[in-house]
mmCIF file of C-alpha atoms in Angstrom:
data_model
loop_
_atom_site.group_PDB
_atom_site.id
_atom_site.type_symbol
_atom_site.label_atom_id
_atom_site.label_comp_id
_atom_site.label_asym_id
_atom_site.label_seq_id
_atom_site.Cartn_x
_atom_site.Cartn_y
_atom_site.Cartn_z
ATOM 1 C CA MET A 146 21.378 -14.880 -9.154
ATOM 2 C CA ARG A 147 22.552 -15.811 -5.959
ATOM 3 C CA PHE A 148 21.634 -13.997 -2.548
ATOM 4 C CA GLU A 149 24.554 -12.757 -0.569
ATOM 5 C CA GLN A 150 23.172 -11.433 2.820
ATOM 6 C CA LEU A 151 25.059 -8.323 3.998
ATOM 7 C CA GLY A 152 24.855 -7.393 7.804
ATOM 8 C CA GLU A 153 22.514 -8.930 10.663
ATOM 9 C CA THR A 154 19.351 -11.006 9.950
ATOM 10 C CA VAL A 155 16.521 -8.468 11.581
ATOM 11 C CA ARG A 156 13.148 -9.689 13.058
ATOM 12 C CA ARG A 157 10.354 -7.396 13.329
ATOM 13 C CA ASP A 158 7.609 -8.227 15.415
ATOM 14 C CA PRO A 159 3.681 -8.234 15.179
ATOM 15 C CA PRO A 160 2.457 -4.556 15.210
ATOM 16 C CA PRO A 161 -0.380 -3.740 18.434
ATOM 17 C CA HIS A 162 -3.116 -6.188 18.455
ATOM 18 C CA CYS A 163 -2.037 -9.126 16.603
ATOM 19 C CA GLU A 164 -0.387 -12.283 16.325
ATOM 20 C CA GLY A 165 2.434 -14.572 15.722
ATOM 21 C CA ALA A 166 5.615 -15.160 14.621
ATOM 22 C CA PRO A 167 8.073 -11.597 14.013
ATOM 23 C CA LYS A 168 8.861 -10.454 10.248
ATOM 24 C CA VAL A 169 12.351 -11.391 8.998
ATOM 25 C CA ILE A 170 14.290 -9.622 7.420
ATOM 26 C CA ARG A 171 17.957 -10.032 5.720
ATOM 27 C CA ARG A 172 19.706 -6.952 3.521
ATOM 28 C CA GLY A 173 21.760 -8.211 0.717
ATOM 29 C CA PHE A 174 22.604 -8.431 -2.651
ATOM 30 C CA PHE A 175 22.133 -10.347 -5.965
ATOM 31 C CA ILE A 176 24.739 -11.392 -7.701
ATOM 32 C CA GLY A 177 24.866 -12.838 -10.993
ATOM 33 C CA THR A 178 23.192 -11.784 -14.851
ATOM 34 C CA ILE A 179 20.221 -9.114 -13.968
ATOM 35 C CA ARG A 180 18.620 -7.944 -17.280
ATOM 36 C CA PHE A 181 15.048 -6.530 -17.960
ATOM 37 C CA HIS A 182 13.556 -4.726 -20.621
ATOM 38 C CA GLY A 183 10.459 -2.510 -19.240
ATOM 39 C CA GLU A 184 6.831 -2.306 -21.541
ATOM 40 C CA ARG A 185 6.693 0.362 -23.986
ATOM 41 C CA GLY A 186 10.590 1.011 -23.166
ATOM 42 C CA TYR A 187 9.912 2.287 -19.579
ATOM 43 C CA THR A 188 13.195 0.953 -18.213
ATOM 44 C CA ALA A 189 15.430 -0.984 -18.521
ATOM 45 C CA VAL A 190 18.662 -2.524 -16.967
ATOM 46 C CA ASP A 191 21.726 -4.501 -17.570
ATOM 47 C CA ALA A 192 23.541 -5.804 -14.078
ATOM 48 C CA THR A 193 25.942 -8.283 -12.133
ATOM 49 C CA ARG A 194 24.760 -6.884 -9.123
ATOM 50 C CA ALA A 195 21.823 -4.959 -6.792
ATOM 51 C CA GLU A 196 21.333 -3.969 -3.420
ATOM 52 C CA GLY A 197 17.810 -6.141 -2.032
ATOM 53 C CA LYS A 198 16.300 -7.916 0.792
ATOM 54 C CA LEU A 199 14.583 -11.082 1.659
ATOM 55 C CA GLN A 200 11.891 -11.725 3.393
ATOM 56 C CA ILE A 201 10.203 -13.943 5.632
ATOM 57 C CA ILE A 202 6.707 -13.068 6.233
ATOM 58 C CA PRO A 203 3.964 -15.213 8.587
ATOM 59 C CA PRO A 204 0.584 -15.109 8.357
ATOM 60 C CA TRP A 205 -0.445 -12.431 11.305
ATOM 61 C CA ARG A 206 -4.043 -12.735 14.006
ATOM 62 C CA CYS A 207 -5.425 -9.227 14.066
ATOM 63 C CA THR A 208 -7.911 -7.874 15.884
ATOM 64 C CA LYS A 209 -10.412 -6.126 13.952
ATOM 65 C CA ARG A 210 -10.719 -2.631 15.455
ATOM 66 C CA THR A 211 -12.256 0.354 14.428
ATOM 67 C CA GLY A 212 -13.270 4.481 15.539
ATOM 68 C CA VAL A 213 -15.966 5.495 15.990
ATOM 69 C CA SER A 214 -16.006 8.689 17.295
ATOM 70 C CA ARG A 215 -13.590 11.353 17.759
ATOM 71 C CA GLU A 216 -11.258 9.932 20.524
ATOM 72 C CA ALA A 217 -11.365 7.283 19.061
ATOM 73 C CA ARG A 218 -9.580 8.456 16.230
ATOM 74 C CA ALA A 219 -7.684 10.707 18.633
ATOM 75 C CA ALA A 220 -6.283 7.392 20.238
ATOM 76 C CA ALA A 221 -5.511 5.752 16.757
ATOM 77 C CA TRP A 222 -3.016 8.431 15.691
ATOM 78 C CA GLU A 223 -1.377 8.705 19.416
ATOM 79 C CA GLU A 224 -0.991 4.663 18.969
ATOM 80 C CA GLY A 225 0.725 5.043 15.391
ATOM 81 C CA ARG A 226 -2.214 3.637 13.514
ATOM 82 C CA PRO A 227 -3.298 5.329 10.317
ATOM 83 C CA ALA A 228 -6.892 6.099 9.147
ATOM 84 C CA VAL A 229 -6.351 3.111 5.692
ATOM 85 C CA LEU A 230 -8.650 3.434 3.357
ATOM 86 C CA GLU A 231 -8.639 0.618 -0.057
ATOM 87 C CA ALA A 232 -9.934 -0.168 -3.095
ATOM 88 C CA GLU A 233 -10.071 -3.029 -5.813
ATOM 89 C CA GLU A 234 -11.214 -4.665 -8.380
ATOM 90 C CA GLY A 235 -9.971 -7.927 -9.695
ATOM 91 C CA GLN A 236 -10.578 -10.010 -13.079
ATOM 92 C CA ARG A 237 -8.935 -13.545 -14.799
ATOM 93 C CA GLY A 238 -5.333 -13.127 -13.894
ATOM 94 C CA ARG A 239 -5.773 -9.383 -12.815
ATOM 95 C CA ARG A 240 -5.945 -6.740 -9.923
ATOM 96 C CA THR A 241 -5.299 -3.473 -9.281
ATOM 97 C CA LEU A 242 -5.183 -1.484 -6.167
ATOM 98 C CA PHE A 243 -5.711 1.425 -4.957
ATOM 99 C CA GLU A 244 -4.724 2.600 -1.151
ATOM 100 C CA VAL A 245 -3.890 5.591 1.158
ATOM 101 C CA ALA A 246 -3.051 6.324 4.883
ATOM 102 C CA ALA A 247 -3.046 9.024 7.039
ATOM 103 C CA ASP A 248 -0.208 10.148 9.543
ATOM 104 C CA ARG A 249 -1.018 12.630 12.125
ATOM 105 C CA TYR A 250 2.957 12.116 12.787
ATOM 106 C CA PRO A 251 4.729 11.392 9.472
ATOM 107 C CA ASP A 252 7.765 10.321 9.370
ATOM 108 C CA GLU A 253 11.253 12.066 9.256
ATOM 109 C CA GLY A 254 11.909 13.334 5.468
ATOM 110 C CA GLU A 255 8.770 12.200 4.266
ATOM 111 C CA GLN A 256 6.678 15.090 2.046
ATOM 112 C CA GLY A 257 3.683 14.951 4.316
ATOM 113 C CA GLY A 258 1.412 12.414 6.273
ATOM 114 C CA THR A 259 -1.389 11.297 3.381
ATOM 115 C CA ARG A 260 0.862 8.388 1.620
ATOM 116 C CA PHE A 261 -1.264 7.028 -1.514
ATOM 117 C CA LEU A 262 0.193 3.944 -3.620
ATOM 118 C CA ALA A 263 -1.280 2.130 -6.743
ATOM 119 C CA ALA A 264 -1.088 -1.405 -7.838
ATOM 120 C CA ARG A 265 -1.220 -3.407 -10.721
ATOM 121 C CA PHE A 266 -0.399 -7.642 -10.769
ATOM 122 C CA GLU A 267 -1.012 -9.679 -12.686
ATOM 123 C CA ARG A 268 -0.708 -13.704 -13.958
ATOM 124 C CA ARG A 269 1.225 -15.071 -17.009
ATOM 125 C CA PRO A 270 1.989 -18.363 -17.472
ATOM 126 C CA THR A 271 5.579 -18.692 -16.602
ATOM 127 C CA MET A 272 5.574 -15.162 -14.826
ATOM 128 C CA ARG A 273 4.258 -12.585 -12.880
ATOM 129 C CA ILE A 274 4.273 -8.855 -13.573
ATOM 130 C CA HIS A 275 3.203 -6.691 -10.531
ATOM 131 C CA ARG A 276 3.486 -2.864 -11.273
ATOM 132 C CA PHE A 277 3.154 0.441 -8.628
ATOM 133 C CA ALA A 278 3.355 3.875 -8.652
ATOM 134 C CA TYR A 279 4.214 5.952 -5.075
ATOM 135 C CA ALA A 280 2.905 9.550 -3.753
ATOM 136 C CA PHE A 281 2.562 11.540 -0.639
ATOM 137 C CA GLY A 282 0.484 13.786 -0.450
ATOM 138 C CA ASN A 283 -0.511 16.955 2.475
ATOM 139 C CA GLU A 284 -3.994 17.617 4.852
ATOM 140 C CA LYS A 285 -5.889 17.986 2.402
ATOM 141 C CA THR A 286 -4.989 15.315 -0.360
ATOM 142 C CA PHE A 287 -7.678 13.343 2.142
ATOM 143 C CA VAL A 288 -10.105 14.494 3.553
ATOM 144 C CA CYS A 289 -12.593 13.168 5.921
ATOM 145 C CA ASP A 290 -15.045 12.930 8.841
ATOM 146 C CA ASP A 291 -14.333 11.333 12.722
ATOM 147 C CA GLU A 292 -16.160 8.142 12.122
ATOM 148 C CA LEU A 293 -14.804 7.030 8.765
ATOM 149 C CA THR A 294 -18.138 7.590 7.064
ATOM 150 C CA TRP A 295 -16.906 9.556 4.023
ATOM 151 C CA ALA A 296 -13.696 10.360 2.239
ATOM 152 C CA THR A 297 -12.786 12.583 -0.744
ATOM 153 C CA VAL A 298 -8.736 11.984 -2.737
ATOM 154 C CA GLU A 299 -7.108 13.742 -5.081
ATOM 155 C CA PRO A 300 -3.056 12.861 -4.891
ATOM 156 C CA PRO A 301 -0.599 14.105 -7.029
ATOM 157 C CA GLY A 302 1.125 13.091 -9.827
ATOM 158 C CA PRO A 303 1.480 10.622 -11.107
ATOM 159 C CA PHE A 304 -2.150 10.447 -10.056
ATOM 160 C CA SER A 305 -4.820 12.582 -11.226
ATOM 161 C CA GLY A 306 -8.586 13.278 -11.050
ATOM 162 C CA SER A 307 -10.064 12.720 -6.913
ATOM 163 C CA ALA A 308 -13.100 10.214 -5.323
ATOM 164 C CA SER A 309 -15.349 10.106 -3.026
ATOM 165 C CA PHE A 310 -15.803 7.269 -0.385
ATOM 166 C CA LEU A 311 -19.395 7.750 1.039
ATOM 167 C CA ARG A 312 -20.121 4.171 3.425
ATOM 168 C CA SER A 313 -24.185 4.965 3.957
ATOM 169 C CA ALA A 314 -24.725 4.433 0.404
ATOM 170 C CA ARG A 315 -25.930 1.574 -0.424
ATOM 171 C CA PRO A 316 -23.851 -0.326 -1.368
ATOM 172 C CA LYS A 317 -21.147 1.569 -0.603
ATOM 173 C CA THR A 318 -20.125 4.165 -2.675
ATOM 174 C CA TRP A 319 -16.706 4.711 -4.306
ATOM 175 C CA ILE A 320 -17.064 7.131 -7.154
ATOM 176 C CA GLY A 321 -15.189 9.753 -9.248
ATOM 177 C CA SER A 322 -12.054 10.483 -12.057
ATOM 178 C CA LEU A 323 -8.987 8.922 -10.022
ATOM 179 C CA SER A 324 -6.381 7.231 -12.278
ATOM 180 C CA VAL A 325 -2.490 6.852 -12.056
ATOM 181 C CA GLU A 326 0.189 6.077 -14.575
ATOM 182 C CA LEU A 327 2.274 2.797 -14.320
ATOM 183 C CA PRO A 328 5.175 1.238 -15.822
ATOM 184 C CA GLY A 329 4.260 -0.788 -18.739
ATOM 185 C CA ALA A 330 0.475 -0.179 -18.529
ATOM 186 C CA GLY A 331 -0.443 3.721 -19.031
ATOM 187 C CA SER A 332 -2.646 5.639 -17.677
ATOM 188 C CA VAL A 333 -5.528 3.233 -15.064
ATOM 189 C CA PRO A 334 -8.701 4.255 -13.891
ATOM 190 C CA LEU A 335 -9.330 3.137 -10.167
ATOM 191 C CA THR A 336 -12.711 3.818 -9.884
ATOM 192 C CA GLY A 337 -15.464 2.348 -12.093
ATOM 193 C CA ASP A 338 -18.495 -0.475 -11.477
ATOM 194 C CA ASP A 339 -15.997 -3.438 -10.433
ATOM 195 C CA TYR A 340 -14.350 -1.558 -7.863
ATOM 196 C CA THR A 341 -15.433 -2.193 -4.229
ATOM 197 C CA ALA A 342 -13.700 -0.098 -1.373
ATOM 198 C CA ARG A 343 -13.264 -0.422 2.580
ATOM 199 C CA PHE A 344 -12.118 2.521 5.166
ATOM 200 C CA TYR A 345 -10.903 1.538 8.286
ATOM 201 C CA TRP A 346 -8.426 1.433 11.397
ATOM 202 C CA GLY A 347 -5.229 0.052 9.861
ATOM 203 C CA GLU A 348 -1.703 -0.715 12.054
ATOM 204 C CA PRO A 349 1.728 0.297 11.730
ATOM 205 C CA GLU A 350 2.793 -2.606 9.026
ATOM 206 C CA GLN A 351 -0.867 -2.176 7.015
ATOM 207 C CA ARG A 352 0.256 1.920 5.642
ATOM 208 C CA PRO A 353 0.325 1.888 1.800
ATOM 209 C CA GLY A 354 4.682 1.394 0.880
ATOM 210 C CA TYR A 355 5.734 -0.257 4.118
#
């Protein structure tokens, strides 16, 4: 395939509290032979043209900031910084990630201010496979305290079940029945002994699905 740019190149500066060169985004079309057959028949593509984009993402140096009070949480939300909960497990050639972020002010047109993302990244000898699932929920699907010491999540489909985070446990606890249906992989558990979790104030660029 070849890429043909359509329109101007977009540059995005680092988010607040970060330093580095801008992200460069070029939108356009990929033209050529595009054939794909998904595992377990979840999808199939046979086309000669597809809309897409090229991104150049430089490394950013960010100052870590955390909320410790109701006032800090309100200030973080006013700055557009979501509360982000991440859980991750990794094995040889495979990594599974779950993320949820809560915004005080959801973007116009979205179903809610809470975003859920599940992803599995796999490496095979000549290729890499990225599987994703997204969902949006209301305030009841992600509940936490002001100091970010505990949280419960119960996202809508394609997720099922629920999970809880407790920072005061030793080690940090991430337990529950949460799972997700991923394309070509079927039902994937998102909790268990192999998962580690963290809870922090994120930056706008760190919202799941950005």
